[in-house]
Short mmCIF file of C-alpha atoms in Angstrom, two decimals:
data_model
loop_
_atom_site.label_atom_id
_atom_site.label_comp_id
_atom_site.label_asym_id
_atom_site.label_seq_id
_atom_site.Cartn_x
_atom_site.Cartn_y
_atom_site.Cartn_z
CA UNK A 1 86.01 84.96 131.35
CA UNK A 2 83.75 87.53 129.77
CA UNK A 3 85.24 89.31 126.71
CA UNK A 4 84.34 93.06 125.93
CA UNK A 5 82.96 94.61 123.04
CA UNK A 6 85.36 94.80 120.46
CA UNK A 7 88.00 93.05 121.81
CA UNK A 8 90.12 90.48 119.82
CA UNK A 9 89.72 86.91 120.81
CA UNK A 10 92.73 85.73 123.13
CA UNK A 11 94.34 82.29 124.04
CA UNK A 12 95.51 81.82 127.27
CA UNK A 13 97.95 79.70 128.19
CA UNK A 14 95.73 77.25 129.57
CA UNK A 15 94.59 76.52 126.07
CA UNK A 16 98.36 76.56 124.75
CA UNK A 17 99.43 74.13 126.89
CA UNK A 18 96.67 71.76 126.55
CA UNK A 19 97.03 68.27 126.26
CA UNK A 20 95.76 65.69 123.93
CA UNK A 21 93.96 63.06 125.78
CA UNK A 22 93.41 60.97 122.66
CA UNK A 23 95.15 57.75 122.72
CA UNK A 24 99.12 57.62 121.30
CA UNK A 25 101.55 59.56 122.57
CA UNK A 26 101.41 62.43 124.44
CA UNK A 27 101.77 66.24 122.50
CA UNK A 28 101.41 69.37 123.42
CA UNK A 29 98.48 71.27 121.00
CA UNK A 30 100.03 74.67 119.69
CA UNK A 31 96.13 76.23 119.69
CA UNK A 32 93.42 74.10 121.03
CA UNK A 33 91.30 76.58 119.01
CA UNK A 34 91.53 73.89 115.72
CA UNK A 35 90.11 71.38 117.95
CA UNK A 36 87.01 72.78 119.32
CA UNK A 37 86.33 75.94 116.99
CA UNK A 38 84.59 78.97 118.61
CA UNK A 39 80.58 79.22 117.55
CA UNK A 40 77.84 81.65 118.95
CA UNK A 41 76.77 80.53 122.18
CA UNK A 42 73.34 77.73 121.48
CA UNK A 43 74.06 77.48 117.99
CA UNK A 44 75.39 74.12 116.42
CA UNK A 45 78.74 74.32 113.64
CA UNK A 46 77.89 75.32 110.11
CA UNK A 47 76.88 72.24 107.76
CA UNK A 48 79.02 71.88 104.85
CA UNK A 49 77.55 73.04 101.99
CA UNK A 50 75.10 71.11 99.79
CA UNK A 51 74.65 71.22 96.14
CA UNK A 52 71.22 72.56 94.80
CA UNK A 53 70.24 73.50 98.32
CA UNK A 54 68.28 76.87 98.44
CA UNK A 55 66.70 78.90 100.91
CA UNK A 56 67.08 81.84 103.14
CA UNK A 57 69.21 81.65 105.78
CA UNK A 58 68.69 83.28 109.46
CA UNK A 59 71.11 86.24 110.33
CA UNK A 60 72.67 84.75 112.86
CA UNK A 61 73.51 81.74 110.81
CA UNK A 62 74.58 83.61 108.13
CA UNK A 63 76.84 85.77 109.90
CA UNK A 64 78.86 82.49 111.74
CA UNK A 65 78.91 81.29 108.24
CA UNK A 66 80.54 84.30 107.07
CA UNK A 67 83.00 84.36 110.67
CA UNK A 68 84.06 80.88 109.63
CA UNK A 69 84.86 81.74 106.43
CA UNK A 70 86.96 84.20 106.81
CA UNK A 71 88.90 82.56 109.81
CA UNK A 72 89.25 79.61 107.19
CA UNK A 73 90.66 81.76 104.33
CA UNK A 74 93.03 83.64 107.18
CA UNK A 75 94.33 79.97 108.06
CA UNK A 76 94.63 78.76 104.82
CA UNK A 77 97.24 81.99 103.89
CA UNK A 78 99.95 80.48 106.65
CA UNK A 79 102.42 78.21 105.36
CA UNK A 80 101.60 74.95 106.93
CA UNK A 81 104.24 72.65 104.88
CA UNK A 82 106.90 72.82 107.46
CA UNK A 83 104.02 71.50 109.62
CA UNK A 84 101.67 69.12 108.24
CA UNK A 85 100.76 67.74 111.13
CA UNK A 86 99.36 70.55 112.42
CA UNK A 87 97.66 70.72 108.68
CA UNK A 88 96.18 67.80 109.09
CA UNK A 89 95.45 68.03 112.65
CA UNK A 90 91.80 70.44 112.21
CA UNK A 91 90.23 67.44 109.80
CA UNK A 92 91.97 64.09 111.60
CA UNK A 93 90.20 65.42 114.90
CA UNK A 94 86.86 65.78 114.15
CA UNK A 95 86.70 62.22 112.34
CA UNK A 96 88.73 60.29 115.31
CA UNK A 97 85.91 62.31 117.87
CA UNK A 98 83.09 60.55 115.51
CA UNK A 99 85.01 56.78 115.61
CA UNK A 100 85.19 57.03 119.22
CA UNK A 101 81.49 58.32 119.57
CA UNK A 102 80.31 55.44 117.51
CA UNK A 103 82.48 52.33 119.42
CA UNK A 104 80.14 51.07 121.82
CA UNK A 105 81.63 50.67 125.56
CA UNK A 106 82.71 47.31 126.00
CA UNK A 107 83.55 47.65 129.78
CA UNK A 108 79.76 48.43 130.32
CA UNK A 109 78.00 46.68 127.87
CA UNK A 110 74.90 44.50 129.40
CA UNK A 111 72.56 42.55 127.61
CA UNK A 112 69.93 40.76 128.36
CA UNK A 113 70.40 37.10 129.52
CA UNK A 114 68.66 35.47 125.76
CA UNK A 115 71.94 36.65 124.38
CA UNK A 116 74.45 35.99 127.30
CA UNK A 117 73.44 32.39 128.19
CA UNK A 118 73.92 31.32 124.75
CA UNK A 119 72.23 28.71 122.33
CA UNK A 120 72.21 24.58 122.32
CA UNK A 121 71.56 22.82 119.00
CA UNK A 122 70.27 19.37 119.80
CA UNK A 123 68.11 16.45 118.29
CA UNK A 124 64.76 14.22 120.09
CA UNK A 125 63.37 11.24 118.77
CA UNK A 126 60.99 8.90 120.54
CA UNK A 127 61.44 5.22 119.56
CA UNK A 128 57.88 3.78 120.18
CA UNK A 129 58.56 0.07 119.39
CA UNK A 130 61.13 -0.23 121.94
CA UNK A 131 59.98 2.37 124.29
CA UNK A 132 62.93 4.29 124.51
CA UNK A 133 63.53 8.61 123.64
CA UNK A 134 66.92 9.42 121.67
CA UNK A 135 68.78 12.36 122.85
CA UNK A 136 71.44 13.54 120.73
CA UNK A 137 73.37 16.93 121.80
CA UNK A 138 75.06 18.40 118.62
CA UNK A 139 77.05 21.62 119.74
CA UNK A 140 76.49 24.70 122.04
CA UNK A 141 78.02 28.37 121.75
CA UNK A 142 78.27 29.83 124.79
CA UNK A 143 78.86 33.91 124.83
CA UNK A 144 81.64 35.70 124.67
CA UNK A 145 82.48 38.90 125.82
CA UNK A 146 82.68 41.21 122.94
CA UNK A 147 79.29 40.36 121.51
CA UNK A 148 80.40 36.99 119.87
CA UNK A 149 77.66 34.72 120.32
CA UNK A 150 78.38 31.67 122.65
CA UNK A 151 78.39 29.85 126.15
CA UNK A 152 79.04 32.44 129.15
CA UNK A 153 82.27 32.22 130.43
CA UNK A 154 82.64 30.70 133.47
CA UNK A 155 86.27 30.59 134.28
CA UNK A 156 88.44 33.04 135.03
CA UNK A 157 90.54 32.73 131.77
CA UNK A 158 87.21 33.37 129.93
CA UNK A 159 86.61 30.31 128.61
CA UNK A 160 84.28 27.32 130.50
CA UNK A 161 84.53 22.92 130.36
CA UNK A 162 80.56 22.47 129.53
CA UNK A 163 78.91 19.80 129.69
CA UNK A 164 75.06 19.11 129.36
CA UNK A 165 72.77 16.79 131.76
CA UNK A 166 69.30 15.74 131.11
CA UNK A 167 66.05 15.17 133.15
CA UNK A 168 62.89 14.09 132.93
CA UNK A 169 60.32 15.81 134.57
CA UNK A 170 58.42 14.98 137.37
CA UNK A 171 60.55 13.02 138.57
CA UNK A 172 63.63 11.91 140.98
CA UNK A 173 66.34 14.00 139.73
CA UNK A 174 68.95 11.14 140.31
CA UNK A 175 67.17 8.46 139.02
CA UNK A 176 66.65 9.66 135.68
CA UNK A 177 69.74 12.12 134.74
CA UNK A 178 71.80 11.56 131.91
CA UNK A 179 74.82 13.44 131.33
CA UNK A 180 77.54 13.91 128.43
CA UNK A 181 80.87 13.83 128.58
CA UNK A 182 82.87 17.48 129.36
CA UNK A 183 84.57 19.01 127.05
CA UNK A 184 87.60 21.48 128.28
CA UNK A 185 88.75 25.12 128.12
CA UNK A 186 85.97 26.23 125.01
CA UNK A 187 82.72 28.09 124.41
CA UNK A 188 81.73 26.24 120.96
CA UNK A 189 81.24 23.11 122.68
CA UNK A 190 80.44 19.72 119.95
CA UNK A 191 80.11 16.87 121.99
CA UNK A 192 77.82 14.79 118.81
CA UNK A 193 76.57 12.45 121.57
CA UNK A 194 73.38 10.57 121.86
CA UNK A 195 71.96 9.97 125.05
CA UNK A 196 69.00 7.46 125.28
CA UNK A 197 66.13 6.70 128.26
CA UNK A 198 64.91 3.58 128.06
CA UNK A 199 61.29 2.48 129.21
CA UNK A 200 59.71 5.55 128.21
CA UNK A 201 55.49 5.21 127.32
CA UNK A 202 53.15 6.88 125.27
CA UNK A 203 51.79 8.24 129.16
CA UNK A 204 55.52 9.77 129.51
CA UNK A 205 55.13 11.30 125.81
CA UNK A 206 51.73 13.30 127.07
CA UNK A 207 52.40 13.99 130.65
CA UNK A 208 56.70 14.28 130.80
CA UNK A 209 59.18 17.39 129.99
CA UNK A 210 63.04 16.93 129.30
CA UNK A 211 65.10 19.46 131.43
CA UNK A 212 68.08 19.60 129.15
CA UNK A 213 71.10 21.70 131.18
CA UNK A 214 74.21 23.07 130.38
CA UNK A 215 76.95 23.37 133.38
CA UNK A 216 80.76 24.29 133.73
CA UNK A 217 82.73 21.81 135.47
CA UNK A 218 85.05 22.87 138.49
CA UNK A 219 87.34 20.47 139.92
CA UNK A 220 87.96 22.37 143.10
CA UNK A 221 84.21 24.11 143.50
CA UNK A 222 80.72 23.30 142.63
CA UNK A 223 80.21 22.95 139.14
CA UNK A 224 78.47 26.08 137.87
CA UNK A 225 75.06 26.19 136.07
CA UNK A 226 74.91 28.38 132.31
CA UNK A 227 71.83 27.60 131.60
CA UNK A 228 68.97 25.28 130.81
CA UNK A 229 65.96 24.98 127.77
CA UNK A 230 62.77 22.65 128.35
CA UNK A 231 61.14 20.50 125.81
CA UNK A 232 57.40 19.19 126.59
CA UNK A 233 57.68 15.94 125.32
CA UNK A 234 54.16 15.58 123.57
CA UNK A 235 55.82 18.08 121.27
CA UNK A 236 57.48 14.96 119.09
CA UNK A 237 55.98 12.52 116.91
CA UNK A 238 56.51 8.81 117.25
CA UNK A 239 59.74 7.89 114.67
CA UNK A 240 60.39 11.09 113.73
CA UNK A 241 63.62 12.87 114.47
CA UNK A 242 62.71 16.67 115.41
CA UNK A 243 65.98 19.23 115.16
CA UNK A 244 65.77 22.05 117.95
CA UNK A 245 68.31 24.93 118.13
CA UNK A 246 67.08 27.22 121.83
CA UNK A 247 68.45 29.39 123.45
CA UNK A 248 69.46 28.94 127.00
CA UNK A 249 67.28 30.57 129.67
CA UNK A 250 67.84 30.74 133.21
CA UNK A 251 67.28 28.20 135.84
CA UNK A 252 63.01 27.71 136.44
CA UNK A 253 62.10 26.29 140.37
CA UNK A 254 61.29 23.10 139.93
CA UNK A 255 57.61 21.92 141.21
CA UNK A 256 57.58 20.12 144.01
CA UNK A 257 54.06 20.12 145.28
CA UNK A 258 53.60 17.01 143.46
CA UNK A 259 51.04 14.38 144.29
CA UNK A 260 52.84 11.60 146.41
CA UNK A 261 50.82 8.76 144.71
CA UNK A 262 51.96 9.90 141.25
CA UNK A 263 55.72 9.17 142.98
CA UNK A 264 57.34 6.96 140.42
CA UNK A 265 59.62 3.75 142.01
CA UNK A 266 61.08 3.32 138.22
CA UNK A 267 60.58 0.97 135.59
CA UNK A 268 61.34 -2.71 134.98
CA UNK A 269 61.60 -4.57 131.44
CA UNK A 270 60.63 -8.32 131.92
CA UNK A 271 59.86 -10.62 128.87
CA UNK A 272 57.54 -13.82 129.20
CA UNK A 273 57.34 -16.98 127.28
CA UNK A 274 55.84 -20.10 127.54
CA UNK A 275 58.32 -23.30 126.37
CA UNK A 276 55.93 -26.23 125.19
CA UNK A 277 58.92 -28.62 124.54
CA UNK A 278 59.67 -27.82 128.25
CA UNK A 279 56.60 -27.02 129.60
CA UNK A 280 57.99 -24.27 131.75
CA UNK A 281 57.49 -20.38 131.57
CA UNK A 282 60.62 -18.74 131.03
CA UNK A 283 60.99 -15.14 132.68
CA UNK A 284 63.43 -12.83 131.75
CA UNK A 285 64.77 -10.13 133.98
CA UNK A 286 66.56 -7.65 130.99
CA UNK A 287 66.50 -4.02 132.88
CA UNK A 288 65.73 -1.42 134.81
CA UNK A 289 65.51 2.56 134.52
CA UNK A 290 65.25 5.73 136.69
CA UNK A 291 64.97 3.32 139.89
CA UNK A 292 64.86 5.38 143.26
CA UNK A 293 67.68 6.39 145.46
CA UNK A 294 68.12 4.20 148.27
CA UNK A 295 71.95 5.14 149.41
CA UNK A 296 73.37 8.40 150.77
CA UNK A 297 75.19 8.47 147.65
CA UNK A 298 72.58 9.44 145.66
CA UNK A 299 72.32 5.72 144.02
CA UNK A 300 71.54 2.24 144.94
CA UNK A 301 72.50 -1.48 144.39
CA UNK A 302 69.95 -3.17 142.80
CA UNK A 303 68.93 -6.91 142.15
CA UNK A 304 65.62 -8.24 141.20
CA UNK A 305 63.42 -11.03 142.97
CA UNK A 306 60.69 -13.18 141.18
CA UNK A 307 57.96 -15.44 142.70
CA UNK A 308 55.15 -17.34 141.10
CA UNK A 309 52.34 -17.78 143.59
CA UNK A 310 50.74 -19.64 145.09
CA UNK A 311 53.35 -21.36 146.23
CA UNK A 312 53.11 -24.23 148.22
CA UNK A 313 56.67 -25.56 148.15
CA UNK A 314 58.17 -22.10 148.41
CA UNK A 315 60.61 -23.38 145.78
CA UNK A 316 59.61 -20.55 143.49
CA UNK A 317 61.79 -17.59 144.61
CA UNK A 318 64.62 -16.41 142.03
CA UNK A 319 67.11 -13.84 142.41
CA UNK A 320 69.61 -12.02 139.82
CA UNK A 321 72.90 -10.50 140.85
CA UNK A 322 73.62 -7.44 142.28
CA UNK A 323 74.50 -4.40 140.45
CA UNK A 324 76.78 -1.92 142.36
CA UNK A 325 75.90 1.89 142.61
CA UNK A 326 73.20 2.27 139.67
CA UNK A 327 69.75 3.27 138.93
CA UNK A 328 69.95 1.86 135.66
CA UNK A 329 70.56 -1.77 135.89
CA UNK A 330 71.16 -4.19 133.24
CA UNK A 331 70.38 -7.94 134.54
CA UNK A 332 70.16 -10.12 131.28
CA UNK A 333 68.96 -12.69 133.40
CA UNK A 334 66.26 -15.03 132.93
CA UNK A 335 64.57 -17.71 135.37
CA UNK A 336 62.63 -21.37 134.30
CA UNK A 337 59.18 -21.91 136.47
CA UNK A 338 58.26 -26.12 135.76
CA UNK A 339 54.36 -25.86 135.30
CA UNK A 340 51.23 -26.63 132.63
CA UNK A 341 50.24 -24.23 130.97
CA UNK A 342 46.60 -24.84 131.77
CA UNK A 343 47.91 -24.40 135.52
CA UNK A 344 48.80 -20.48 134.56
CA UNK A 345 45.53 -18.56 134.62
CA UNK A 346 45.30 -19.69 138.63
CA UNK A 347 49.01 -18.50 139.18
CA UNK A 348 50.57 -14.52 139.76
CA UNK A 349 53.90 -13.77 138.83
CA UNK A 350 55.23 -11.22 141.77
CA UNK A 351 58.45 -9.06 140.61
CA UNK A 352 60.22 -7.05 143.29
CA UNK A 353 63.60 -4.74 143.21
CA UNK A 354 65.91 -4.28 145.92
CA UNK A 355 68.39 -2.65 146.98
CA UNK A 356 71.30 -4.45 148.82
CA UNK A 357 72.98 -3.15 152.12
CA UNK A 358 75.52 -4.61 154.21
CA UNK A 359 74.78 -5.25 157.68
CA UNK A 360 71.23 -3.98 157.70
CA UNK A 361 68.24 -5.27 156.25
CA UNK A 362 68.26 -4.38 152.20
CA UNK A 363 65.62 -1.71 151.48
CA UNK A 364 62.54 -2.35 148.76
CA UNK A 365 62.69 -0.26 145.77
CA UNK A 366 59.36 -0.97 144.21
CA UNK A 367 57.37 -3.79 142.54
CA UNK A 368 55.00 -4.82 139.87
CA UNK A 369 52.74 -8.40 139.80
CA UNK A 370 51.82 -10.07 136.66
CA UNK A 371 48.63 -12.60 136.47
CA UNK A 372 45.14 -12.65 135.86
CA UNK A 373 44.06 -10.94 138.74
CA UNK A 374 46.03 -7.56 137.60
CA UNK A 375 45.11 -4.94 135.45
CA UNK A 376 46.08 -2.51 132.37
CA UNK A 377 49.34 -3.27 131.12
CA UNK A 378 50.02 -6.16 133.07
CA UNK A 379 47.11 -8.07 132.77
CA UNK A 380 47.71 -7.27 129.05
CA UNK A 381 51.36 -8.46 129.04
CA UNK A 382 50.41 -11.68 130.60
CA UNK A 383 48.03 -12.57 128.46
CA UNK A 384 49.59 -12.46 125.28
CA UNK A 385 52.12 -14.64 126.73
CA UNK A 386 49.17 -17.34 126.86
CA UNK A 387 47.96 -16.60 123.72
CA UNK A 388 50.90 -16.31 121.94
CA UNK A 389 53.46 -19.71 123.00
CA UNK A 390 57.04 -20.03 122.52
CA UNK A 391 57.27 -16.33 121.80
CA UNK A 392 59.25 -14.40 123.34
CA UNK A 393 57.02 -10.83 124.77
CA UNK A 394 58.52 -8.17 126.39
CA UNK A 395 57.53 -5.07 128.11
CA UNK A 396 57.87 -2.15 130.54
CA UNK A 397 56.01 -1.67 133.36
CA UNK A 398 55.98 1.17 136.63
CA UNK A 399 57.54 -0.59 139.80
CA UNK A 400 54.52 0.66 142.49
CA UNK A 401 55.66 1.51 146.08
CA UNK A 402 53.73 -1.29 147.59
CA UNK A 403 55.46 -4.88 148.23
CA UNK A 404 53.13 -7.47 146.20
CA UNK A 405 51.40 -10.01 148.50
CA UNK A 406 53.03 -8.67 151.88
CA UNK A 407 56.67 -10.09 150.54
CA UNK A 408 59.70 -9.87 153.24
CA UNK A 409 63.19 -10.23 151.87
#
């Protein structure tokens, strides 16, 4: 509505009649003029005034300076003590406007996903005398809505049942995951558990990386994946305990153009010793780790063969029991071979896994020969068994995909 020269300001009923969309109840506004005061058209309000500022002002400033004063002093003349709420309304206003400019919008508030994934505090250390890599998971906050650092919720109460999985990588997912136990209905997870792999080298150390996950649990869906951080494992120093607090990141592809003859079969601990009261060598089946996947179930049943060859009287084979629905085996087991010890440079010790079916023929997991005729490690392993008698040596070695001297079960 244009307004002529001259003319007094009006209110129109519109304005009277207004209504306060500020939270609290609602009230009608006598003049919505003490709300939103009427300034020159482009020009912002006055600024209060400052103490030893100085300097000319433009007319047009100077003259809305002037226009608010006076409206001011013609305010301040009407008795406002049967009213103070309309007294207090004009400086209340303009303070509640700036709180709500300032409080961000929680409804559409996005970050990025380094602070919505959340962070996992956890511990490595890689045991070199006994081959084996510590993993202890400390605690995990998962994020909350509201800016509160921790997990993302996953369920629809806002709050998730985490729990954290490992794997070594490359490598048969199955075979070597670890897992700890779930913890319910929180986003500060402390589960304070070590897990440990066992038969890991000083290879595994240069060439490996630990996946380490963190997932939500659902009992009547697919658990749901928060987030994952990756640890090269060269990173850590034999002995040493190294602290790591990462944040989560989202889920990387994992490679699978990987070369077939680098395809591990798992690992096998066996311990040799040579009894001169006896004259027998004693082998000891102790355990197995990350061992393929032979079942649809994602596992297998394992149990361990032994030969010494040649044999002539084919009295040499051994077996251990079977272990139900693992890829981890522990055996314990250990197996007596009657011979001289001069007779053990012509002989090879052949050590097969397998994996036990019913009412088919059992499937062959992987396995590793010992003697003078093999190489690296295992030529290594059996010779300090001759050098070294009535001492008990054990050691790891890779299970290979190909059945030692043409073996049938």
């Amino acid at each position: 509505m244009t307004q002529r020269k001259g003319e007094k300001p009006t209110i129109s009923i519109q304005e009277h009649m207004a209504i306060d969309v500020c939270p609290g109840p609602i009230q009608p506004i006598k003049q919505i003029s003490d709300y939103f005061p009427r300034y020159p058209r482009g020009l912002p309000p006055a600024a209060p005034h400052q103490v030893g500022h100085a300097g000319p002002l433009s007319p047009a400033l100077s003259a809305t300076s002037a226009t608010t004063s006076a409206t001011a002093a013609v305010e301040s003349d009407r008795p406002n003590e049967d009213k103070p709420e309309r007294a207090c309304a004009g400086a209340s206003a303009p303070l509640q406007a700036t709180k709500r400019d300032e409080e961000p919008d929680v409804e559409g508030y996005d970050s990025d996903d380094s602070t919505t994934l959340g962070t996992l505090e956890f511990s490595l250390q890689y045991d070199q005398e006994n081959n084996a890599l510590h993993c202890t998971i400390n605690k995990a906050k998962l994020p909350v809505p509201r800016y509160k650092k921790g997990l993302k919720p996953m369920d629809h109460n806002g709050l998730s049942d985490p729990y954290v999985k490992l794997h070594l990588l490359p490598g048969a997912s199955k075979a070597n995951k670890l897992r700890t136990k779930t913890l319910h209905n929180t986003l500060n997870p402390v589960w304070s558990e070590t897990l440990t792999y066992y038969g890991i080298t000083d290879e595994d150390m240069v060439r490996k990386t630990l996946r380490i996950s963190v997932c939500d649990e659902d009992k009547f869906r697919h658990n749901e994946f928060i987030g994952e951080t990756r640890i090269p494992l060269k990173k850590l120093k034999p002995n040493q305990i190294k602290n790591f607090n990462n944040c989560l990141e989202k889920q990387l592809p994992v490679n699978k153009t990987e070369d077939k003859s680098l395809e591990e079969r798992g690992r096998i601990m066996i311990s040799l010793k040579y009894n001169t009261q006896k004259s027998c060598l004693v082998v000891g089946i102790i355990r197995c780790a990350h061992l393929a996947a032979m079942d649809a179930n994602g596992f297998s049943d394992p149990y361990v063969k032994t030969y010494l060859k040649p044999d002539e009287n084919k009295k040499s084979k051994h077996k251990t029991a079977v272990k139900k629905k693992t890829l981890n085996p522990e055996f314990n087991e250990e197996f007596c071979y009657d011979i001289k010890y001069a007779d053990l440079t012509k002989k090879t010790l052949e050590v097969t896994v397998w994996d036990y079916d019913i009412g088919k023929s059992n499937d062959f997991i992987g396995g590793v020969s010992l003697g003078i005729n093999a190489n690296g490690e295992r030529l290594k392993h059996w010779f300090d068994c001759l050098k070294n008698k009535d001492k008990k040596i054990e050691r790891w070695h890779t299970l290979t995909n190909e059945l030692p001297g043409s073996l049938n079960d």
